[in-house]
Amino acid sequence: MYWRKTWPFHMLLLPALLLCIVFQYIPLFGVVIAFQDYQPWLGIKGSTWVGLDHFRYLFTYPDGKQVIWNTLIIAAFKVIMNLFIPIVFALLLNEVRKIFFKRVVQTLVYLPHFLSWVILGGIMLDILSTEGGIVNRVLNSFGIDSIFFLGNGPWFRFTVILSDVWKEFGFSAIIFLATLIGINPALYEAAEIDGATRWQQVKSISIPLILPIVIVVATLSLGRILDAGFDQILNLYNPLVYSHGDIIDTFVYREGLNNGQFSFGTAVGLFKSLIGFILIVISYRLAYKLANYRIF
Amino acid sequence: MHYRSRGYTVFTILNTVFLCLLALICILPLVHVLAVSFSSRAAATANIVNFWPVGFTTDAYVQTLANGKFLKAMWIGVERTVLGTILSMVVVTMASYSLSKSSYKFPGRQIYIWIFVFTMLFSGGLIPSYILVSKLHLIDTIWALILPSAVSVWNMILMLNFFRTIPQELEEAAHIDGAGHLRVLWSVYLPVSMPSIATLSLFSMVSHWNSWFDGVIYMTNPDGYPLATYLHSMIVSDNMSRIGVTSESIANFSNRTVKTAQIFIGALPILLVYPFLQKYFVKGIVLGSVKS
C-alpha cells in the first residue's frame, strides 16, 4: 500500500539520491585514510593504520599552528566586517527616498558577488601591482609610497579581508534591506507625529526591528569561522605570503594534493570538517534560541 | 516635517555622496581593466590608462580570440555550463517535486531531506573526493566537472519551497483528469514555476562558468581546462611563478592588454546574464533564507 502510493516520489528522487550518495557519502568513508598511511597503489585495504599520528603531526608541524591561527584571524575579521558593513550600508540605503538612485546603487554593489575570484583576482593583481597599478599610482599622487599589497604578509591579510568585504557587502546587505523594507510604514508615521527626528526613528524603529535577523546572520556565520576563503586566497597568494596567508584549506591543497601527502591532507581536512560541523550545529541551536530561526 | 530640517538635508547630501562612492568603488576596478584592454600596448605599459582607453585599439581582443587554446577553453567552459546546468536542473527539479509533498502524502520525505541537508553540514573533504573521482576514471573527462556538483541542496531547498506555494487544487484537478505525477510535474508545476526555474538556472550557470578549482584538480591535461581554470593558470598562476612557461607564452601573456582582455571576456557572460539574474534573485534569496 505504501509503495503503491509513493513509488513515483521515490523514483523522482532516485537520480539526486544516487548522485548524492556517490559524490557526497562515499567520500565520507574515504576519510578513514586520515588514520592510515595511505598509498594510492595499495588502496584503502592495503595501507597500514597509523591511528592519530597525522593529527598529532598537525600540531607539532612547524607551520601547523600558524596555519590554524591565520585561518581564525582572517575568518574572524571577515565575519565581523561582513556583518557590520552590510548593516550600516542597508541602513544608509534605506534612508534614500529616490527609487531610481537606490536601484542604480544596488545594481552596482551586487555585481562583484557574481564575478569569480579568478576574474577579481586577475583584476586585483593588475590594480594592486607595485609597477604602476592604479591603486599605487593614486597613493603616489598623495605622496604615499607604493605598497606591496600582495607580497607583504600583514598587507596581504588586510587586502584579503578588505577585498572580501568589497566583493560581498552589497550582496550580504540584501537580507537586511528586505527586512527594513518590510517594516510597517505606520510605525514611522506615528513616530513622526510624535515629533521624532529621523535619527531617533532609525534608533528606535529600524535598528530594533532588524536586530533579530542580525542575530541570525551573526550566529550562523559563527559556523563558518574556519572558512577563511579558499577560492580567494588561492587566487591571490604567492610563496612570499604563505606565512600570513596560508589557511587550512590552502594548506590541505598544497600538502595533500600537490605534495602527494594524501593521508595528512585528509587528516587536516577532517579536523576542519569536524570542528566546522560542531560549530554549525551550535550556531543553528543558538539562532533557534535567540531568534527562533529554523532552516525548515 | 523632519524631512525638511536642515540636519536631514545635510545628511541626505552626505549619504548620497557616500553611497555614490561605494557604488563607484564596486565598479571602477572593472572599468579600469576594460579601459586597459582597449588601450594601445604602449599606453598600458606606460601606466597612463585610467578609466578611458588611451590609443583605442581592439588588438588585444583580436589576439585573444585568435588564440586556439583560449577558444578551446572557452568552448569547454560553455559545454560544461550548458550540460551541467541542464543536468543539475533536471535532477533538482525532480527531487524537489517529491520533497515538496506533505509528510502525510509522502511519508519518508523527512528522511530524504536529512540525507540531502547533511551534505551541507559535513563533507569528506578535498582529498577523499579527489580519490573517488579518480577511482571512477572521471579524471580528464568533462563529467568530473559536472557530476560531483550536480545535486545543489541549496537550489533544492529554494525550489521545494517554491513548489509548496503552488495551490493544491491545480494538482488535484490534474489527478482527477487522470494525470500521473510526471505529467503533473511537467504540465502543471513547470509552467507555473518558470520564474523560479529561470532564476535557479541562472544561478547554476553562473556557478559553472565561475568554477575553476575542479578544473585544476580533475584535469591533468591543460587542454581540458574550462575557461575559468585556463584564466587562473594564465593570469594568476603565471603571476606567481613563470617557471615552466614557454617563451612563446611569456611573450603573449606578459602583455597587460591581452591579460585584461582575457579577464574581461571571462567576465562577459556574467555581465550579460546579470540584468536578468538581478530581476529575480532578491526575491529568491529572501524566500530561501528568512522563513518565519
Tab-separated table of N, CA and C in Angstrom, chain B residues 64-151:
chain	number	residue	atom	x	y	z
B	64	THR	N	43.559	37.687	-28.531
B	64	THR	CA	42.980	36.687	-27.630
B	64	THR	C	42.103	35.702	-28.395
B	65	LEU	N	41.264	36.239	-29.262
B	65	LEU	CA	40.318	35.373	-29.954
B	65	LEU	C	40.978	34.581	-31.085
B	66	ALA	N	42.198	34.949	-31.417
B	66	ALA	CA	42.916	34.166	-32.424
B	66	ALA	C	43.717	33.055	-31.755
B	67	ASN	N	43.735	33.079	-30.426
B	67	ASN	CA	44.498	32.091	-29.671
B	67	ASN	C	43.677	30.800	-29.539
B	68	GLY	N	44.142	29.747	-30.203
B	68	GLY	CA	43.404	28.487	-30.236
B	68	GLY	C	43.112	27.941	-28.855
B	69	LYS	N	44.106	28.040	-27.952
B	69	LYS	CA	43.922	27.486	-26.613
B	69	LYS	C	42.838	28.225	-25.845
B	70	PHE	N	42.801	29.522	-26.026
B	70	PHE	CA	41.786	30.320	-25.351
B	70	PHE	C	40.394	29.914	-25.847
B	71	LEU	N	40.274	29.778	-27.158
B	71	LEU	CA	38.968	29.404	-27.724
B	71	LEU	C	38.544	28.017	-27.266
B	72	LYS	N	39.508	27.106	-27.220
B	72	LYS	CA	39.211	25.740	-26.778
B	72	LYS	C	38.675	25.780	-25.345
B	73	ALA	N	39.383	26.534	-24.500
B	73	ALA	CA	38.978	26.635	-23.099
B	73	ALA	C	37.591	27.263	-22.988
B	74	MET	N	37.343	28.247	-23.838
B	74	MET	CA	36.046	28.905	-23.793
B	74	MET	C	34.952	27.899	-24.184
B	75	TRP	N	35.242	27.109	-25.200
B	75	TRP	CA	34.277	26.112	-25.656
B	75	TRP	C	33.988	25.103	-24.541
B	76	ILE	N	35.042	24.631	-23.868
B	76	ILE	CA	34.834	23.675	-22.777
B	76	ILE	C	34.027	24.326	-21.655
B	77	GLY	N	34.318	25.597	-21.423
B	77	GLY	CA	33.560	26.327	-20.404
B	77	GLY	C	32.080	26.378	-20.746
B	78	VAL	N	31.776	26.656	-22.006
B	78	VAL	CA	30.379	26.735	-22.441
B	78	VAL	C	29.724	25.358	-22.345
B	79	GLU	N	30.460	24.351	-22.827
B	79	GLU	CA	29.942	22.984	-22.825
B	79	GLU	C	29.586	22.547	-21.401
B	80	ARG	N	30.526	22.784	-20.501
B	80	ARG	CA	30.326	22.392	-19.116
B	80	ARG	C	29.157	23.158	-18.509
B	81	THR	N	29.054	24.447	-18.829
B	81	THR	CA	27.982	25.256	-18.253
B	81	THR	C	26.622	24.753	-18.729
B	82	VAL	N	26.509	24.490	-20.021
B	82	VAL	CA	25.224	24.060	-20.573
B	82	VAL	C	24.839	22.675	-20.042
B	83	LEU	N	25.757	21.710	-20.204
B	83	LEU	CA	25.462	20.356	-19.740
B	83	LEU	C	25.199	20.322	-18.236
B	84	GLY	N	26.076	20.987	-17.497
B	84	GLY	CA	25.983	20.978	-16.037
B	84	GLY	C	24.682	21.582	-15.554
B	85	THR	N	24.286	22.688	-16.187
B	85	THR	CA	23.052	23.350	-15.759
B	85	THR	C	21.838	22.473	-16.058
B	86	ILE	N	21.815	21.896	-17.260
B	86	ILE	CA	20.666	21.060	-17.617
B	86	ILE	C	20.554	19.875	-16.651
B	87	LEU	N	21.673	19.171	-16.467
B	87	LEU	CA	21.644	18.005	-15.589
B	87	LEU	C	21.190	18.391	-14.182
B	88	SER	N	21.819	19.445	-13.673
B	88	SER	CA	21.513	19.857	-12.308
B	88	SER	C	20.050	20.257	-12.155
B	89	MET	N	19.530	20.990	-13.136
B	89	MET	CA	18.142	21.440	-13.037
B	89	MET	C	17.170	20.272	-13.117
B	90	VAL	N	17.443	19.322	-14.014
B	90	VAL	CA	16.544	18.172	-14.153
B	90	VAL	C	16.506	17.381	-12.842
B	91	VAL	N	17.687	17.069	-12.329
B	91	VAL	CA	17.780	16.267	-11.117
B	91	VAL	C	17.140	16.987	-9.927
B	92	VAL	N	17.482	18.264	-9.801
B	92	VAL	CA	16.983	19.029	-8.655
B	92	VAL	C	15.468	19.225	-8.735
B	93	THR	N	14.957	19.506	-9.942
B	93	THR	CA	13.516	19.714	-10.090
B	93	THR	C	12.733	18.451	-9.724
B	94	MET	N	13.204	17.311	-10.254
B	94	MET	CA	12.505	16.062	-9.967
B	94	MET	C	12.486	15.778	-8.465
B	95	ALA	N	13.647	15.946	-7.831
B	95	ALA	CA	13.707	15.670	-6.403
B	95	ALA	C	12.857	16.651	-5.610
B	96	SER	N	12.890	17.930	-6.024
B	96	SER	CA	12.125	18.933	-5.280
B	96	SER	C	10.631	18.656	-5.349
B	97	TYR	N	10.187	18.109	-6.486
B	97	TYR	CA	8.763	17.801	-6.618
B	97	TYR	C	8.335	16.834	-5.510
B	98	SER	N	9.090	15.754	-5.353
B	98	SER	CA	8.753	14.790	-4.307
B	98	SER	C	8.859	15.407	-2.923
B	99	LEU	N	9.951	16.154	-2.718
B	99	LEU	CA	10.189	16.691	-1.379
B	99	LEU	C	9.202	17.779	-1.002
B	100	SER	N	8.515	18.344	-2.010
B	100	SER	CA	7.578	19.417	-1.690
B	100	SER	C	6.245	18.859	-1.188
B	101	LYS	N	6.076	17.538	-1.320
B	101	LYS	CA	4.822	16.938	-0.834
B	101	LYS	C	4.781	16.950	0.696
B	102	SER	N	3.579	16.987	1.215
B	102	SER	CA	3.476	16.979	2.671
B	102	SER	C	3.840	15.587	3.199
B	103	SER	N	4.261	15.538	4.449
B	103	SER	CA	4.666	14.257	5.029
B	103	SER	C	3.491	13.283	5.058
B	104	TYR	N	2.273	13.837	5.036
B	104	TYR	CA	1.085	12.990	5.045
B	104	TYR	C	0.983	12.217	3.727
B	105	LYS	N	1.263	12.953	2.621
B	105	LYS	CA	1.187	12.324	1.306
B	105	LYS	C	2.407	11.473	1.013
B	106	PHE	N	3.546	11.890	1.530
B	106	PHE	CA	4.790	11.205	1.211
B	106	PHE	C	5.592	10.943	2.489
B	107	PRO	N	5.171	9.901	3.235
B	107	PRO	CA	5.943	9.560	4.421
B	107	PRO	C	7.349	9.176	3.955
B	108	GLY	N	8.340	9.566	4.673
B	108	GLY	CA	9.696	9.273	4.232
B	108	GLY	C	10.373	10.510	3.681
B	109	ARG	N	9.564	11.534	3.455
B	109	ARG	CA	10.106	12.790	2.947
B	109	ARG	C	11.205	13.331	3.870
B	110	GLN	N	10.912	13.281	5.171
B	110	GLN	CA	11.837	13.826	6.164
B	110	GLN	C	13.216	13.156	6.099
B	111	ILE	N	13.193	11.832	5.909
B	111	ILE	CA	14.463	11.103	5.844
B	111	ILE	C	15.298	11.592	4.671
B	112	TYR	N	14.635	11.714	3.503
B	112	TYR	CA	15.356	12.191	2.326
B	112	TYR	C	15.931	13.584	2.575
B	113	ILE	N	15.111	14.467	3.156
B	113	ILE	CA	15.580	15.836	3.380
B	113	ILE	C	16.839	15.828	4.223
B	114	TRP	N	16.838	15.002	5.269
B	114	TRP	CA	18.035	14.979	6.107
B	114	TRP	C	19.238	14.390	5.392
B	115	ILE	N	18.986	13.407	4.528
B	115	ILE	CA	20.107	12.861	3.749
B	115	ILE	C	20.758	13.974	2.926
B	116	PHE	N	19.922	14.814	2.314
B	116	PHE	CA	20.482	15.884	1.492
B	116	PHE	C	21.102	16.991	2.334
B	117	VAL	N	20.396	17.397	3.388
B	117	VAL	CA	20.886	18.537	4.170
B	117	VAL	C	22.205	18.203	4.882
B	118	PHE	N	22.343	16.948	5.273
B	118	PHE	CA	23.570	16.571	5.968
B	118	PHE	C	24.808	16.896	5.135
B	119	THR	N	24.664	16.768	3.800
B	119	THR	CA	25.832	17.028	2.949
B	119	THR	C	26.226	18.500	2.965
B	120	MET	N	25.295	19.371	3.378
B	120	MET	CA	25.657	20.782	3.501
B	120	MET	C	26.492	21.020	4.751
B	121	LEU	N	26.328	20.132	5.731
B	121	LEU	CA	26.971	20.363	7.018
B	121	LEU	C	28.317	19.666	7.128
B	122	PHE	N	28.450	18.531	6.467
B	122	PHE	CA	29.654	17.743	6.660
B	122	PHE	C	30.054	17.120	5.338
B	123	SER	N	31.336	17.215	5.030
B	123	SER	CA	31.761	16.579	3.790
B	123	SER	C	33.095	15.895	4.005
B	124	GLY	N	33.372	14.936	3.152
B	124	GLY	CA	34.602	14.170	3.284
B	124	GLY	C	35.846	15.005	3.027
B	125	GLY	N	35.650	16.097	2.332
B	125	GLY	CA	36.777	16.963	2.070
B	125	GLY	C	37.426	16.705	0.719
B	126	LEU	N	38.397	17.509	0.463
B	126	LEU	CA	39.021	17.570	-0.850
B	126	LEU	C	39.627	16.248	-1.306
B	127	ILE	N	40.435	15.651	-0.441
B	127	ILE	CA	41.234	14.514	-0.910
B	127	ILE	C	40.403	13.247	-1.128
B	128	PRO	N	39.530	12.865	-0.173
B	128	PRO	CA	38.667	11.715	-0.469
B	128	PRO	C	37.833	11.915	-1.736
B	129	SER	N	37.355	13.140	-1.990
B	129	SER	CA	36.589	13.383	-3.207
B	129	SER	C	37.467	13.181	-4.433
B	130	TYR	N	38.680	13.670	-4.329
B	130	TYR	CA	39.608	13.521	-5.448
B	130	TYR	C	39.888	12.045	-5.730
B	131	ILE	N	40.128	11.291	-4.645
B	131	ILE	CA	40.410	9.856	-4.818
B	131	ILE	C	39.216	9.175	-5.475
B	132	LEU	N	37.995	9.528	-5.011
B	132	LEU	CA	36.801	8.914	-5.596
B	132	LEU	C	36.706	9.202	-7.090
B	133	VAL	N	36.865	10.467	-7.454
B	133	VAL	CA	36.732	10.839	-8.866
B	133	VAL	C	37.789	10.121	-9.703
B	134	SER	N	38.978	9.961	-9.142
B	134	SER	CA	39.986	9.263	-9.945
B	134	SER	C	39.695	7.768	-10.014
B	135	LYS	N	39.141	7.186	-8.924
B	135	LYS	CA	38.764	5.763	-8.961
B	135	LYS	C	37.659	5.510	-9.973
B	136	LEU	N	36.793	6.495	-10.165
B	136	LEU	CA	35.692	6.337	-11.122
B	136	LEU	C	36.149	6.606	-12.554
B	137	HIS	N	37.439	6.875	-12.719
B	137	HIS	CA	38.016	7.175	-14.037
B	137	HIS	C	37.347	8.368	-14.696
B	138	LEU	N	37.031	9.362	-13.892
B	138	LEU	CA	36.426	10.563	-14.462
B	138	LEU	C	37.476	11.637	-14.727
B	139	ILE	N	38.708	11.401	-14.226
B	139	ILE	CA	39.764	12.391	-14.426
B	139	ILE	C	39.935	12.650	-15.921
B	140	ASP	N	40.076	13.916	-16.254
B	140	ASP	CA	40.241	14.343	-17.645
B	140	ASP	C	38.986	14.167	-18.500
B	141	THR	N	37.848	13.925	-17.875
B	141	THR	CA	36.597	13.967	-18.644
B	141	THR	C	35.757	15.107	-18.108
B	142	ILE	N	34.861	15.582	-18.930
B	142	ILE	CA	34.041	16.723	-18.531
B	142	ILE	C	33.101	16.347	-17.386
B	143	TRP	N	32.834	15.032	-17.215
B	143	TRP	CA	31.906	14.603	-16.161
B	143	TRP	C	32.455	14.881	-14.774
B	144	ALA	N	33.780	14.938	-14.662
B	144	ALA	CA	34.373	15.256	-13.366
B	144	ALA	C	33.988	16.668	-12.934
B	145	LEU	N	33.670	17.515	-13.905
B	145	LEU	CA	33.307	18.894	-13.583
B	145	LEU	C	31.806	19.042	-13.355
B	146	ILE	N	31.050	18.049	-13.829
B	146	ILE	CA	29.592	18.200	-13.809
B	146	ILE	C	28.931	17.370	-12.712
B	147	LEU	N	29.303	16.093	-12.634
B	147	LEU	CA	28.588	15.195	-11.725
B	147	LEU	C	28.728	15.542	-10.239
B	148	PRO	N	29.946	15.794	-9.729
B	148	PRO	CA	30.038	15.982	-8.275
B	148	PRO	C	29.202	17.141	-7.737
B	149	SER	N	28.976	18.158	-8.559
B	149	SER	CA	28.238	19.311	-8.036
B	149	SER	C	26.790	19.328	-8.534
B	150	ALA	N	26.345	18.228	-9.171
B	150	ALA	CA	25.024	18.255	-9.810
B	150	ALA	C	23.889	18.462	-8.810
B	151	VAL	N	23.994	17.859	-7.631
B	151	VAL	CA	22.911	17.995	-6.657
B	151	VAL	C	23.189	19.206	-5.770
